[in-house]
Amino acid sequence: MQLIQQNPDIHAYLASDEAIDHWHPVVEETADTLWSATGDAYSYAEAAFQFVRDTIPHSADSGDLRVTLRASDVLATRTGICHAKAHALVALLRAQGIPAGLCYQRLADDDGTNPVVHGLVAVRLPGSARWSRLDPRGNKPGVDARFDLDHERLAFPVRPGLGEIDYPELYAAPHPAVLKALRDSADRPQLWRLLPTAL
């Protein structure tokens, strides 16, 4: 899928903000540890993806009721939904100077009901002219997302017949509707009620 940069300036995809707080010591320490075990941008990006996907459980899978928003909180508490885990991966990539952004899907149940916006990450490695989407949500039976820059291996390929959508916009900062839901939710059950159903 051809992603459209919301901001034409590539430097926007290296910036920090409330959610992508890659200046935070927890993020910097994690990034430095992963970099020291890899040493090049491609290997680091893959290691960061696997770290977020595999060592931070998706809170719906683990039953954790806490809501996290900032990348540093996701890494410190080791919990988050797809959006929070995406913030963590983007922060880890940007911490090592790798442009990364946020993109979204609209997903639904098997009968097309209960739509919700799902968060993804896009990365553009040095020397590459294209963005590649990744899904650090976390695998489980029936979900097998992988690090693949040439062929997407997302957790949930969209089903247009059910009203599901791949949004083409690539955001430098989290979408305001997603941020509001995360900020306003005291726990995950409330978050499920507040998450946007479309963008």
XYZ file of N, CA and C in Angstrom:
597
model
N 0.828 -1.182 0.000
C 0.000 0.000 0.000
C 0.875 1.249 0.000
N 0.500 2.240 -0.798
C 1.250 3.491 -0.886
C 0.826 4.420 0.244
N 1.747 4.696 1.158
C 1.444 5.578 2.277
C 1.676 7.033 1.889
N 0.852 7.917 2.419
C 0.933 9.343 2.133
C 1.395 10.060 3.393
N 2.563 10.670 3.334
C 3.064 11.400 4.492
C 2.148 12.582 4.792
N 1.620 12.617 5.991
C 0.800 13.759 6.397
C 1.646 15.027 6.430
N 2.907 14.870 6.796
C 3.856 15.983 6.807
C 4.955 15.668 5.784
N 5.170 16.534 4.793
C 6.177 16.222 3.770
C 7.620 16.263 4.280
N 7.824 16.877 5.449
C 9.167 17.003 6.011
C 9.532 15.722 6.764
N 10.531 14.997 6.298
C 10.926 13.735 6.916
C 11.351 13.933 8.367
N 11.834 15.116 8.697
C 12.278 15.366 10.073
C 11.127 15.312 11.072
N 9.900 15.517 10.597
C 8.739 15.402 11.485
C 8.605 13.982 12.017
N 9.132 13.015 11.283
C 9.031 11.601 11.665
C 10.220 11.161 12.530
N 10.949 12.169 13.030
C 12.022 11.933 14.003
C 11.780 12.707 15.297
N 10.702 13.486 15.334
C 10.444 14.387 16.457
C 9.881 13.640 17.664
N 9.956 14.294 18.817
C 9.345 13.757 20.027
C 8.084 14.553 20.337
N 7.173 13.941 21.085
C 5.958 14.613 21.537
C 5.479 13.924 22.804
N 4.266 14.216 23.211
C 3.740 13.655 24.455
C 3.787 12.130 24.469
N 3.386 11.511 23.377
C 3.316 10.047 23.324
C 4.625 9.419 22.864
N 5.295 10.069 21.925
C 6.544 9.544 21.367
C 7.690 10.240 22.106
N 7.861 9.908 23.374
C 8.840 10.605 24.222
C 10.196 9.887 24.200
N 10.829 9.906 23.027
C 12.066 9.122 22.879
C 13.264 9.746 23.587
N 13.096 10.928 24.168
C 14.132 11.540 24.999
C 14.115 10.982 26.422
N 13.073 10.248 26.774
C 12.921 9.739 28.138
C 13.994 8.689 28.423
N 14.575 8.706 29.631
C 15.643 7.747 29.947
C 15.265 6.289 29.735
N 14.033 5.917 30.013
C 13.616 4.518 29.822
C 13.692 4.137 28.348
N 13.259 5.051 27.478
C 13.310 4.784 26.039
C 14.761 4.766 25.572
N 15.542 5.750 25.998
C 16.944 5.811 25.578
C 17.727 4.582 26.019
N 17.497 4.152 27.249
C 18.215 2.976 27.756
C 17.842 1.721 26.976
N 16.556 1.550 26.720
C 16.108 0.386 25.940
C 16.689 0.428 24.533
N 16.649 1.597 23.920
C 17.180 1.740 22.562
C 18.680 1.454 22.517
N 19.419 1.970 23.486
C 20.866 1.737 23.517
C 21.191 0.259 23.707
N 20.426 -0.412 24.554
C 20.644 -1.840 24.780
C 20.398 -2.633 23.502
N 19.300 -2.322 22.813
C 18.986 -3.028 21.572
C 20.009 -2.719 20.486
N 20.450 -1.463 20.416
C 21.433 -1.088 19.388
C 22.759 -1.800 19.615
N 23.175 -1.906 20.872
C 24.470 -2.528 21.165
C 24.478 -4.008 20.783
N 23.295 -4.610 20.722
C 23.200 -6.021 20.342
C 23.041 -6.206 18.832
N 22.902 -5.101 18.089
C 22.659 -5.207 16.648
C 23.717 -4.445 15.858
N 23.707 -3.110 15.909
C 24.770 -2.323 15.302
C 24.509 -1.757 13.930
N 23.389 -2.114 13.295
C 23.041 -1.458 12.032
C 21.541 -1.217 12.026
N 21.106 -0.282 11.185
C 19.726 0.191 11.239
C 18.717 -0.927 10.972
N 18.975 -1.775 9.985
C 18.023 -2.834 9.654
C 17.883 -3.813 10.822
N 19.014 -4.308 11.325
C 18.969 -5.265 12.438
C 18.348 -4.642 13.675
N 18.651 -3.362 13.910
C 18.077 -2.680 15.064
C 16.561 -2.560 14.921
N 16.088 -2.155 13.747
C 14.648 -2.009 13.533
C 13.925 -3.331 13.755
N 14.518 -4.410 13.269
C 13.899 -5.731 13.474
C 13.902 -6.109 14.948
N 15.007 -5.845 15.648
C 15.094 -6.171 17.071
C 14.113 -5.336 17.886
N 13.976 -4.050 17.541
C 13.029 -3.191 18.253
C 11.604 -3.671 18.032
N 11.273 -4.036 16.799
C 9.947 -4.569 16.497
C 9.664 -5.824 17.317
N 10.592 -6.761 17.305
C 10.388 -8.011 18.040
C 10.314 -7.772 19.544
N 11.083 -6.815 20.034
C 11.049 -6.492 21.457
C 9.664 -6.007 21.866
N 9.121 -5.061 21.110
C 7.791 -4.529 21.451
C 6.711 -5.580 21.226
N 6.801 -6.300 20.117
C 5.786 -7.322 19.826
C 5.773 -8.420 20.875
N 6.966 -8.881 21.290
C 7.048 -10.116 22.073
C 7.204 -9.928 23.573
N 7.768 -8.805 24.022
C 8.025 -8.669 25.464
C 7.050 -7.736 26.171
N 6.202 -7.065 25.405
C 5.165 -6.208 25.989
C 3.818 -6.785 25.590
N 3.146 -7.498 26.499
C 1.868 -8.111 26.133
C 0.807 -7.070 25.778
N 0.014 -7.380 24.782
C -1.174 -6.571 24.501
C -2.119 -6.745 25.685
N -2.574 -5.628 26.247
C -3.322 -5.706 27.505
C -4.615 -6.495 27.387
N -5.211 -6.546 26.209
C -6.421 -7.363 26.049
C -6.092 -8.850 26.098
N -4.909 -9.222 25.618
C -4.498 -10.629 25.668
C -4.131 -11.052 27.090
N -3.487 -10.135 27.816
C -2.997 -10.475 29.161
C -4.031 -10.235 30.251
N -5.090 -9.472 29.928
C -6.094 -9.150 30.937
C -5.746 -7.942 31.789
N -4.685 -7.225 31.421
C -4.271 -6.042 32.181
C -5.250 -4.899 31.906
N -5.779 -4.300 32.957
C -6.772 -3.241 32.804
C -6.153 -1.851 32.691
N -4.840 -1.724 32.902
C -4.204 -0.410 32.849
C -4.165 0.129 31.416
N -4.257 1.463 31.324
C -4.168 2.154 30.036
C -2.861 2.931 30.001
N -2.048 2.690 28.995
C -0.800 3.430 28.807
C -0.897 4.243 27.530
N -0.162 5.354 27.509
C -0.175 6.252 26.355
C 1.240 6.543 25.878
N 2.098 7.007 26.792
C 3.462 7.388 26.442
C 4.327 6.154 26.195
N 5.245 6.282 25.257
C 6.168 5.184 24.977
C 6.917 4.766 26.234
N 7.362 5.741 27.015
C 8.117 5.424 28.229
C 7.283 4.622 29.220
N 5.986 4.936 29.322
C 5.114 4.182 30.229
C 4.895 2.762 29.722
N 4.759 2.615 28.414
C 4.584 1.278 27.830
C 5.801 0.414 28.144
N 6.994 0.986 27.968
C 8.220 0.223 28.215
C 8.414 -0.055 29.708
N 8.033 0.897 30.559
C 8.240 0.731 32.003
C 7.256 -0.257 32.614
N 5.990 -0.205 32.182
C 4.953 -1.063 32.784
C 4.783 -2.381 32.037
N 5.318 -2.436 30.809
C 5.208 -3.635 29.975
C 3.751 -4.007 29.698
N 2.960 -2.988 29.309
C 1.583 -3.258 28.914
C 1.091 -2.156 27.992
N 0.107 -2.472 27.178
C -0.494 -1.483 26.295
C -1.338 -2.137 25.225
N -2.284 -1.353 24.683
C -3.034 -1.837 23.526
C -2.218 -1.531 22.277
N -2.767 -1.812 21.107
C -2.027 -1.644 19.854
C -1.478 -0.238 19.698
N -2.278 0.783 20.026
C -1.833 2.163 19.845
C -0.639 2.473 20.741
N -0.717 2.064 21.990
C 0.376 2.328 22.933
C 1.643 1.587 22.509
N 1.493 0.356 22.065
C 2.662 -0.399 21.614
C 3.266 0.227 20.361
N 2.420 0.788 19.491
C 2.921 1.497 18.314
C 3.717 2.729 18.738
N 3.227 3.451 19.751
C 3.977 4.611 20.252
C 5.361 4.177 20.737
N 5.417 3.039 21.425
C 6.695 2.549 21.944
C 7.664 2.205 20.816
N 7.179 1.521 19.790
C 8.065 1.144 18.689
C 8.539 2.377 17.925
N 7.651 3.321 17.657
C 8.057 4.544 16.965
C 9.136 5.274 17.770
N 8.940 5.356 19.087
C 9.933 6.033 19.933
C 11.285 5.327 19.884
N 11.292 4.008 19.934
C 12.548 3.270 19.872
C 13.251 3.483 18.536
N 12.501 3.510 17.454
C 13.109 3.741 16.139
C 13.671 5.153 16.042
N 12.885 6.130 16.455
C 13.348 7.520 16.379
C 14.531 7.772 17.301
N 14.597 7.058 18.403
C 15.715 7.241 19.339
C 17.055 6.936 18.683
N 17.042 6.117 17.632
C 18.276 5.811 16.905
C 18.304 6.457 15.521
N 17.499 7.503 15.356
C 17.546 8.275 14.123
C 16.883 7.635 12.925
N 15.973 6.697 13.158
C 15.275 6.022 12.062
C 13.884 6.633 11.929
N 13.540 7.230 10.787
C 12.213 7.814 10.625
C 11.114 6.761 10.795
N 10.104 7.128 11.585
C 8.987 6.226 11.839
C 7.737 7.044 12.082
N 6.599 6.486 11.710
C 5.327 7.174 11.886
C 4.225 6.202 12.247
N 3.038 6.754 12.390
C 1.872 5.984 12.809
C 0.856 5.938 11.679
N 0.268 4.782 11.497
C -0.792 4.632 10.509
C -1.870 3.732 11.111
N -3.010 3.689 10.445
C -4.174 3.090 11.085
C -4.997 2.243 10.116
N -5.728 1.320 10.719
C -6.715 0.516 10.007
C -8.054 0.658 10.727
N -9.125 0.463 10.004
C -10.444 0.301 10.613
C -10.781 -1.176 10.492
N -10.952 -1.838 11.631
C -11.243 -3.270 11.671
C -12.612 -3.503 12.280
N -13.153 -4.696 12.073
C -14.482 -5.034 12.585
C -14.542 -6.511 12.931
N -15.618 -6.889 13.594
C -15.864 -8.299 13.875
C -16.160 -9.028 12.570
N -16.269 -10.357 12.654
C -16.455 -11.166 11.444
C -17.771 -10.900 10.725
N -18.729 -10.258 11.410
C -19.995 -9.921 10.753
C -20.059 -8.432 10.379
N -18.924 -7.726 10.519
C -18.865 -6.325 10.148
C -19.285 -5.356 11.237
N -19.665 -5.870 12.406
C -20.083 -4.993 13.499
C -18.891 -4.622 14.383
N -19.125 -3.722 15.328
C -18.130 -3.297 16.321
C -16.827 -2.809 15.681
N -16.912 -1.847 14.762
C -15.680 -1.337 14.159
C -14.817 -0.609 15.189
N -13.509 -0.638 14.969
C -12.561 0.066 15.839
C -11.319 0.415 15.016
N -10.660 1.492 15.412
C -9.428 1.893 14.744
C -8.254 1.173 15.397
N -7.432 0.544 14.572
C -6.271 -0.240 15.010
C -4.999 0.508 14.618
N -4.001 0.515 15.513
C -2.780 1.267 15.280
C -1.626 0.440 14.753
N -0.928 0.988 13.767
C 0.236 0.362 13.152
C 1.403 1.350 13.154
N 2.560 0.865 12.733
C 3.773 1.665 12.607
C 4.265 1.566 11.165
N 4.857 2.651 10.680
C 5.565 2.590 9.400
C 6.990 3.067 9.627
N 7.924 2.405 8.983
C 9.352 2.724 9.145
C 9.962 2.958 7.770
N 10.924 3.878 7.738
C 11.673 4.124 6.493
C 13.154 4.088 6.844
N 13.788 3.002 6.494
C 15.190 2.826 6.850
C 16.090 3.724 6.004
N 17.244 4.100 6.560
C 18.182 4.936 5.809
C 18.501 4.318 4.449
N 18.486 5.156 3.423
C 18.764 4.684 2.072
C 17.553 4.188 1.325
N 16.424 4.050 2.019
C 15.205 3.572 1.371
C 14.330 4.749 0.981
N 13.620 4.592 -0.138
C 12.707 5.642 -0.584
C 11.268 5.315 -0.217
N 11.033 4.193 0.442
C 9.654 3.781 0.716
C 9.457 3.470 2.196
N 8.211 3.606 2.607
C 7.785 3.265 3.956
C 7.265 1.836 3.977
N 7.487 1.151 5.086
C 6.982 -0.213 5.257
C 6.166 -0.272 6.542
N 4.963 -0.826 6.446
C 4.108 -0.926 7.628
C 4.436 -2.186 8.435
N 4.374 -2.012 9.758
C 4.627 -3.093 10.705
C 3.533 -3.078 11.763
N 3.247 -4.236 12.342
C 2.231 -4.324 13.387
C 2.827 -4.967 14.625
N 3.186 -4.153 15.651
C 3.786 -4.708 16.866
C 2.769 -5.145 17.906
N 1.515 -5.315 17.513
C 0.433 -5.633 18.431
C 0.741 -6.781 19.381
N 1.371 -7.820 18.841
C 1.630 -9.035 19.617
C 0.877 -10.197 19.014
N 1.544 -11.305 18.857
C 0.928 -12.473 18.232
C 0.170 -13.317 19.244
N -0.753 -14.107 18.726
C -1.557 -15.053 19.494
C -2.118 -16.042 18.484
N -2.807 -17.071 18.907
C -3.377 -18.000 17.919
C -4.222 -17.253 16.884
N -3.890 -17.464 15.618
C -4.596 -16.797 14.536
C -4.010 -15.452 14.133
N -3.016 -14.963 14.871
C -2.366 -13.682 14.562
C -0.866 -13.924 14.458
N -0.282 -13.597 13.306
C 1.135 -13.877 13.075
C 1.772 -12.710 12.329
N 1.957 -11.584 13.029
C 2.599 -10.413 12.433
C 4.112 -10.595 12.460
N 4.771 -10.204 11.378
C 6.214 -10.385 11.246
C 6.886 -9.107 10.776
N 8.206 -9.038 10.998
C 9.022 -7.952 10.461
C 9.378 -8.295 9.026
N 8.792 -7.572 8.080
C 9.061 -7.812 6.668
C 8.880 -6.485 5.948
N 9.960 -5.939 5.419
C 9.896 -4.636 4.772
C 9.456 -4.720 3.314
N 9.424 -5.915 2.757
C 9.069 -6.080 1.349
C 7.650 -6.585 1.141
N 7.176 -7.442 2.037
C 5.822 -8.004 1.942
C 5.160 -7.876 3.306
N 4.085 -7.115 3.370
C 3.445 -6.866 4.659
C 2.996 -8.154 5.332
N 3.301 -8.251 6.623
C 2.859 -9.375 7.450
C 2.182 -8.791 8.683
N 1.019 -8.198 8.471
C 0.287 -7.528 9.536
C -0.574 -8.520 10.313
N -0.986 -8.102 11.493
C -1.832 -8.955 12.324
C -3.188 -9.177 11.668
N -3.728 -8.124 11.032
C -5.089 -8.204 10.495
C -5.164 -7.582 9.100
N -5.004 -8.364 8.037
C -5.265 -7.814 6.703
C -6.736 -7.404 6.612
N -6.996 -6.252 5.993
C -8.369 -5.746 5.982
C -9.258 -6.553 5.049
N -10.542 -6.535 5.391
C -11.596 -7.195 4.606
C -12.572 -6.109 4.153
N -12.372 -5.559 2.958
C -13.210 -4.440 2.503
C -14.698 -4.762 2.500
N -15.049 -6.004 2.268
C -16.460 -6.377 2.259
C -17.149 -6.197 3.595
N -16.363 -6.113 4.657
C -16.917 -5.902 5.990
C -16.765 -4.446 6.439
N -16.387 -3.588 5.489
C -16.217 -2.180 5.819
C -14.869 -1.855 6.439
N -13.934 -2.793 6.398
C -12.604 -2.536 6.949
C -11.786 -1.691 5.971
N -10.877 -0.884 6.526
C -10.149 0.101 5.716
C -8.683 0.138 6.128
N -7.808 0.245 5.133
C -6.414 0.635 5.350
C -6.349 2.128 5.083
N -6.134 2.928 6.117
C -5.995 4.368 5.903
C -4.598 4.653 5.351
N -4.499 5.430 4.268
C -3.177 5.637 3.644
C -2.321 6.705 4.315
N -2.917 7.530 5.183
C -2.159 8.620 5.779
C -1.135 8.101 6.780
N 0.048 8.689 6.726
C 1.129 8.368 7.655
C 1.338 9.581 8.559
N 1.044 9.401 9.827
C 1.056 10.502 10.784
C 2.396 10.581 11.509
N 2.879 11.816 11.700
C 4.098 12.028 12.474
C 3.819 11.960 13.965
N 2.594 12.298 14.362
C 2.160 12.230 15.758
C 0.877 11.416 15.820
N 0.558 10.838 16.961
C -0.667 10.040 17.057
C -1.905 10.852 16.672
N -2.877 10.185 16.083
C -4.113 10.851 15.694
C -4.795 11.427 16.940
N -5.313 12.659 16.882
C -5.933 13.283 18.055
C -7.062 12.459 18.680
N -7.847 11.756 17.867
C -8.946 10.951 18.414
C -8.419 9.781 19.235
N -7.317 9.213 18.812
C -6.696 8.117 19.562
C -6.119 8.646 20.871
N -5.410 9.769 20.801
C -4.841 10.359 22.013
C -5.928 10.695 23.026
N -7.027 11.264 22.570
C -8.106 11.633 23.485
C -8.674 10.407 24.186
N -8.879 9.329 23.443
C -9.408 8.104 24.049
C -8.449 7.563 25.107
N -7.171 7.546 24.805
C -6.190 7.047 25.761
C -6.111 7.939 27.002
N -6.144 9.245 26.792
C -6.067 10.189 27.915
C -7.289 10.108 28.826
N -8.460 9.928 28.220
C -9.714 10.035 28.968
C -10.155 8.733 29.616
N -9.414 7.660 29.445
C -9.842 6.350 29.928
C -9.150 5.983 31.234
N -9.951 5.660 32.232
C -9.417 5.244 33.529
C -8.962 3.797 33.511
N -9.551 2.995 32.634
C -9.174 1.591 32.523
C -9.502 1.101 31.117
N -9.102 -0.123 30.830
C -9.280 -0.637 29.468
C -10.750 -0.803 29.073
N -11.647 -1.267 29.962
C -13.059 -1.325 29.556
C -13.606 0.031 29.112
N -13.216 1.095 29.807
C -13.652 2.422 29.378
C -13.003 2.786 28.054
N -11.743 2.405 27.872
C -11.048 2.688 26.620
C -11.755 2.042 25.441
N -12.237 0.817 25.623
C -12.944 0.151 24.521
C -14.165 0.959 24.100
N -14.800 1.646 25.050
C -15.980 2.446 24.724
C -15.612 3.762 24.047
N -14.401 4.266 24.294
C -14.009 5.587 23.800
C -13.172 5.566 22.526
N -12.580 4.443 22.203
C -11.739 4.399 21.001
C -12.546 4.767 19.762
N -11.951 5.517 18.830
C -12.700 5.880 17.619
C -13.039 4.655 16.775
N -14.178 4.726 16.106
C -14.616 3.640 15.219
C -14.223 3.910 13.768
N -13.747 5.122 13.507
C -13.302 5.500 12.158
C -12.470 6.772 12.284
N -11.694 7.066 11.251
C -10.930 8.321 11.204
C -11.455 9.197 10.082
